[in-house]
Coordinates of C-alpha atoms in Angstrom, one line a residue:
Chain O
X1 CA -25.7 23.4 34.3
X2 CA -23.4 26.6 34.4
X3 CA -20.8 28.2 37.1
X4 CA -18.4 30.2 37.4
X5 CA -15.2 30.0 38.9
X6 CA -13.5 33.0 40.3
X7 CA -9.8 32.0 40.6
X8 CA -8.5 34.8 43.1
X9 CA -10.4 35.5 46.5
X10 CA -8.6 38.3 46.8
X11 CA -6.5 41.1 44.7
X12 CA -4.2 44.2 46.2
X13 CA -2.6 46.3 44.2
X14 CA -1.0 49.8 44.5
X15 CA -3.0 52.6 42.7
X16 CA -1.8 53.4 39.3
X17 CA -1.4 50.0 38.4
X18 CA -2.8 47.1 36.6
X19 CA -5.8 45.1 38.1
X20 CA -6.9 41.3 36.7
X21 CA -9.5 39.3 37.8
X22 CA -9.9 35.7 36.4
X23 CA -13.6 33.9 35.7
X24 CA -13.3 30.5 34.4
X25 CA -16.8 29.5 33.6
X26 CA -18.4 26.4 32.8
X27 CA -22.2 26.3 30.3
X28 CA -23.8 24.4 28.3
X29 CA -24.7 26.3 26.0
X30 CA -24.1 29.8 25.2
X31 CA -23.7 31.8 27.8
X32 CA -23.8 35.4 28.7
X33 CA -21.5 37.1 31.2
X34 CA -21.1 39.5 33.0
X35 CA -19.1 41.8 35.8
X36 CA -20.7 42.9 38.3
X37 CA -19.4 45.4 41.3
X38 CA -20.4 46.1 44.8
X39 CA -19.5 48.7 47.3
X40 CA -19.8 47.5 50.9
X41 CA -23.7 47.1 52.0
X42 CA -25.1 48.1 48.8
X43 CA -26.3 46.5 45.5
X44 CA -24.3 45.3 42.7
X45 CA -23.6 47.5 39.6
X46 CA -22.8 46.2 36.4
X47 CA -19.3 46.9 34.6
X48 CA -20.0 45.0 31.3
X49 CA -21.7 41.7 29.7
X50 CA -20.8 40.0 26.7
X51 CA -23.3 38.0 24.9
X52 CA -21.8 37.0 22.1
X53 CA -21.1 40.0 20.3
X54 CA -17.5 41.4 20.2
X55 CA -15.2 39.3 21.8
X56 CA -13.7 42.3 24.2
X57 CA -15.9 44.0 25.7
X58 CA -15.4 47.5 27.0
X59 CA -17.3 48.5 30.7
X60 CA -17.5 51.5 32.4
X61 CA -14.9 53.2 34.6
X62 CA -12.0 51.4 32.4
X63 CA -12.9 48.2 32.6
X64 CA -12.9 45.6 29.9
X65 CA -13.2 41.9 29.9
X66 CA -12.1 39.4 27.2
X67 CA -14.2 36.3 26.1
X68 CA -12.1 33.2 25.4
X69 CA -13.8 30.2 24.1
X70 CA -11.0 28.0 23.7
X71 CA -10.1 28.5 27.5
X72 CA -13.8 29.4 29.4
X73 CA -12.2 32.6 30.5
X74 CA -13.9 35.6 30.8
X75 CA -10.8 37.9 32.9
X76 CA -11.6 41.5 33.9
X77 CA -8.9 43.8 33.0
X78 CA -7.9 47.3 34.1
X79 CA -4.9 49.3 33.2
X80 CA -4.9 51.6 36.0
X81 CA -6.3 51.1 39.7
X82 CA -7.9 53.9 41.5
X83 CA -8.8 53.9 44.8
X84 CA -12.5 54.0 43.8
X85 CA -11.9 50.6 42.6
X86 CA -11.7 48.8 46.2
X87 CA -14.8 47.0 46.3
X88 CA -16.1 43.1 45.9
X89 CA -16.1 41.9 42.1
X90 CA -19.0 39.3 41.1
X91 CA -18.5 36.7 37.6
X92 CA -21.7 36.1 36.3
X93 CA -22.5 33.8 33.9
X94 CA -26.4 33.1 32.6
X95 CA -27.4 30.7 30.0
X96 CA -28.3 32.6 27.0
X97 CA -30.3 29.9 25.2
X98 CA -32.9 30.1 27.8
X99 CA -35.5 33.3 28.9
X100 CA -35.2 33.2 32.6
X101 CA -32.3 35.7 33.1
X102 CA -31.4 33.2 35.9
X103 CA -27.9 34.3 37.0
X104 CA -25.2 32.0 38.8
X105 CA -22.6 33.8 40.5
X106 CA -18.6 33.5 41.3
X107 CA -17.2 33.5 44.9
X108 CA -16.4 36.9 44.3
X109 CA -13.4 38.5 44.4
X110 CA -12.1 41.2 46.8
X111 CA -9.7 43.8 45.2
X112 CA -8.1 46.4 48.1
X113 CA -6.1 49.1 46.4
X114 CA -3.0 50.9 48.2
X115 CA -1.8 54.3 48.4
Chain I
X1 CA -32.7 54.6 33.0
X2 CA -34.4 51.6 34.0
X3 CA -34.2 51.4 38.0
X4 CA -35.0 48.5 40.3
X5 CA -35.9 50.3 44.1
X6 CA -35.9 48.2 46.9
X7 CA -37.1 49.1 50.6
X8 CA -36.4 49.2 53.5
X9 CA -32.3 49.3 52.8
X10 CA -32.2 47.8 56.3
X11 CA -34.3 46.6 59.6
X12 CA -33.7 45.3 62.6
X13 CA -36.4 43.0 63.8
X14 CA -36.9 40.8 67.2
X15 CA -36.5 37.1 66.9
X16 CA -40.6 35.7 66.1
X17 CA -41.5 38.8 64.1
X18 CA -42.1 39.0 60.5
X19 CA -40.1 41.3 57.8
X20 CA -41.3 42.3 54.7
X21 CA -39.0 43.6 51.6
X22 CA -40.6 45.3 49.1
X23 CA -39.1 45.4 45.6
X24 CA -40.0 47.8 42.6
X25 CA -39.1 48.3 39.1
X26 CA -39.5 51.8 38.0
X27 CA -40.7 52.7 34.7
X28 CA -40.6 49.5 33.2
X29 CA -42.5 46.1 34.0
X30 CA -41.4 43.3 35.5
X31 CA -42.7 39.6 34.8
X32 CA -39.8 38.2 36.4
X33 CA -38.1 39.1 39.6
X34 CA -35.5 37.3 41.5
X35 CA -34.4 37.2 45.2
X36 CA -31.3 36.8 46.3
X37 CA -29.5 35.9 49.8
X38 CA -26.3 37.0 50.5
X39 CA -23.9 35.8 53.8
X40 CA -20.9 38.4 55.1
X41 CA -18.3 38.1 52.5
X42 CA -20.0 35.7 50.5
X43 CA -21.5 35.1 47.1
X44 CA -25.1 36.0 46.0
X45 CA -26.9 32.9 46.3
X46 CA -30.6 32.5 44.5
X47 CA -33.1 32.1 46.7
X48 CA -36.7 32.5 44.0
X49 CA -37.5 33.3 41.1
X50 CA -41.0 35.8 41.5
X51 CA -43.7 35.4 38.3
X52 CA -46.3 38.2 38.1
X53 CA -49.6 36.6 38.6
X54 CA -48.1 33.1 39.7
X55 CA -46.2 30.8 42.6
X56 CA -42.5 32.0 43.3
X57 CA -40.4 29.2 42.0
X58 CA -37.9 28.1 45.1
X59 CA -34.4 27.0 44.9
X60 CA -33.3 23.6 46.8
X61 CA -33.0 24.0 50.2
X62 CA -35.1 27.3 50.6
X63 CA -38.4 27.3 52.9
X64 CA -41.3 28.5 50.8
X65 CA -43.3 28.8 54.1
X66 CA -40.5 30.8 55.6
X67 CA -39.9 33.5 52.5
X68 CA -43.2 34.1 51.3
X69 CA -43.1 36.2 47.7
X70 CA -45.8 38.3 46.2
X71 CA -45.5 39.3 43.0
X72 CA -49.2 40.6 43.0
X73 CA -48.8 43.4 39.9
X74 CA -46.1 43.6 36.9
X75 CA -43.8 46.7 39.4
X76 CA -43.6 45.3 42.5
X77 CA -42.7 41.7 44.2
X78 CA -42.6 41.8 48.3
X79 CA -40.6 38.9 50.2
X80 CA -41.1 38.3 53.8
X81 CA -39.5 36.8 56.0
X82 CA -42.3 34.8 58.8
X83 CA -40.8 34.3 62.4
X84 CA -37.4 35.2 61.7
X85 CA -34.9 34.2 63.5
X86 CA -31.6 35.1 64.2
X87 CA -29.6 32.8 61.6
X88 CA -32.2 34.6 58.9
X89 CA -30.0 37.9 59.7
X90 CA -28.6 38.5 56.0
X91 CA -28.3 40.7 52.9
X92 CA -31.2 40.5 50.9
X93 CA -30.8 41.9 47.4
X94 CA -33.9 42.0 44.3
X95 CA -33.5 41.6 40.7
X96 CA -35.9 42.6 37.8
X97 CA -35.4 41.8 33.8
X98 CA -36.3 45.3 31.5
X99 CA -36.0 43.7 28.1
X100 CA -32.4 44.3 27.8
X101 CA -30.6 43.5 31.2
X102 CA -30.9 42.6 34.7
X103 CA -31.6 45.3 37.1
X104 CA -30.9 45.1 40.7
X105 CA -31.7 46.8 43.7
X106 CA -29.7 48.3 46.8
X107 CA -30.4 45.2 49.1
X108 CA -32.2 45.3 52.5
X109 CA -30.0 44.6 55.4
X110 CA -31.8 42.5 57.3
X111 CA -30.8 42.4 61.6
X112 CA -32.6 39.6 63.6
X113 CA -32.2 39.9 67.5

């Protein structure tokens, strides 16, 4: 079976600054993963994936996210909030051994970003 | 790119009346689509996975008589919701494999009075 944990239900942070997001996961096998945003009432978009390429992965709009075996994680990293950023942020993890695509899904997190 | 479009983005039904979400991948086909539920400031939670030309495979817990899925041709699956009811009022959201990545759609917002 595979999850994800999303540690933080929420993240503020003033603009200009750093934003982290922790995803613990749990698979397996190998797993893909993947970031995923969404903007209130609408779909998600994705920020990035890894499957099992490069261990950092870069996203759009800054983001990046770094794979770490030895400790499940798979954090999302930005060096510099913008107020664009305020919006719910989805861990994804899928079970790349298999052809389904099916995707399990974190808690989420919320990130609010202040003036 | 590949686009996965998804109608209506929201309805407002009366309790006893059936909905009906349509979901469509654009220039590419779809074998495999997926439909997800999704509570007020919660997770996505899967509710079926949609085969072209096949039954909908149904997670634990979720009425196959109550979300019927259609995935009659290889661009479009269709979900409705029969009798709704008011604790059916939810975001719906679609999801279609292109050969590289999972697409999804806008979500239906779905109102139930």
């Amino acid at each position: 079976a595979q999850s994800v944990t999303q540690l933080d239900s929420h993240v503020s942070v003033s603009e200009g600054t750093p934003v982290l997001l922790r995803c613990n996961y749990s698979s397996s096998y190998s797993p893909s993963l993947f970031w995923y945003v969404q903007h209130p009432n609408k779909g998600l978009q994705l920020l990035l994936k890894y499957t099992s390429a490069a261990t950092l992965v870069k996203g759009i709009n800054g983001f990046e996210a770094e794979f770490k075996k030895s400790e499940t994680s798979f954090h999302l990293t930005k060096p510099s909030a913008h107020m664009s950023d305020a919006a719910e942020y989805f861990c994804v993890v899928s079970d790349a051994t298999t052809n389904d695509y099916k995707l399990s899904f974190g808690a989420g997190t919320t990130v609010t970003v202040r003036a | 790119g590949a686009v996965v479009s998804q109608h209506p983005s929201r309805v407002i039904c009366k309790s006893g009346t059936s909905v009906k979400i349509e979901c469509r991948s654009l220039d590419f086909q779809a074998t495999t689509m997926f439909w997800y539920r999704q509570f007020p400031k919660q997770s996505l939670m899967l509710m079926a996975t949609s085969n072209e030309g096949s039954k909908a495979t149904y997670e634990q817990g979720v009425e196959k008589d109550k979300f019927l899925i259609n995935h009659a041709s290889l661009t479009l699956s269709t979900l409705t919701v029969t009798s709704a009811h008011p604790e059916d009022s939810s975001f719906y959201i679609c999801s279609a494999r292109d050969p590289r990545q999972v697409i999804f759609g806008s979500g239906t917002q779905l109102s139930v009075l």
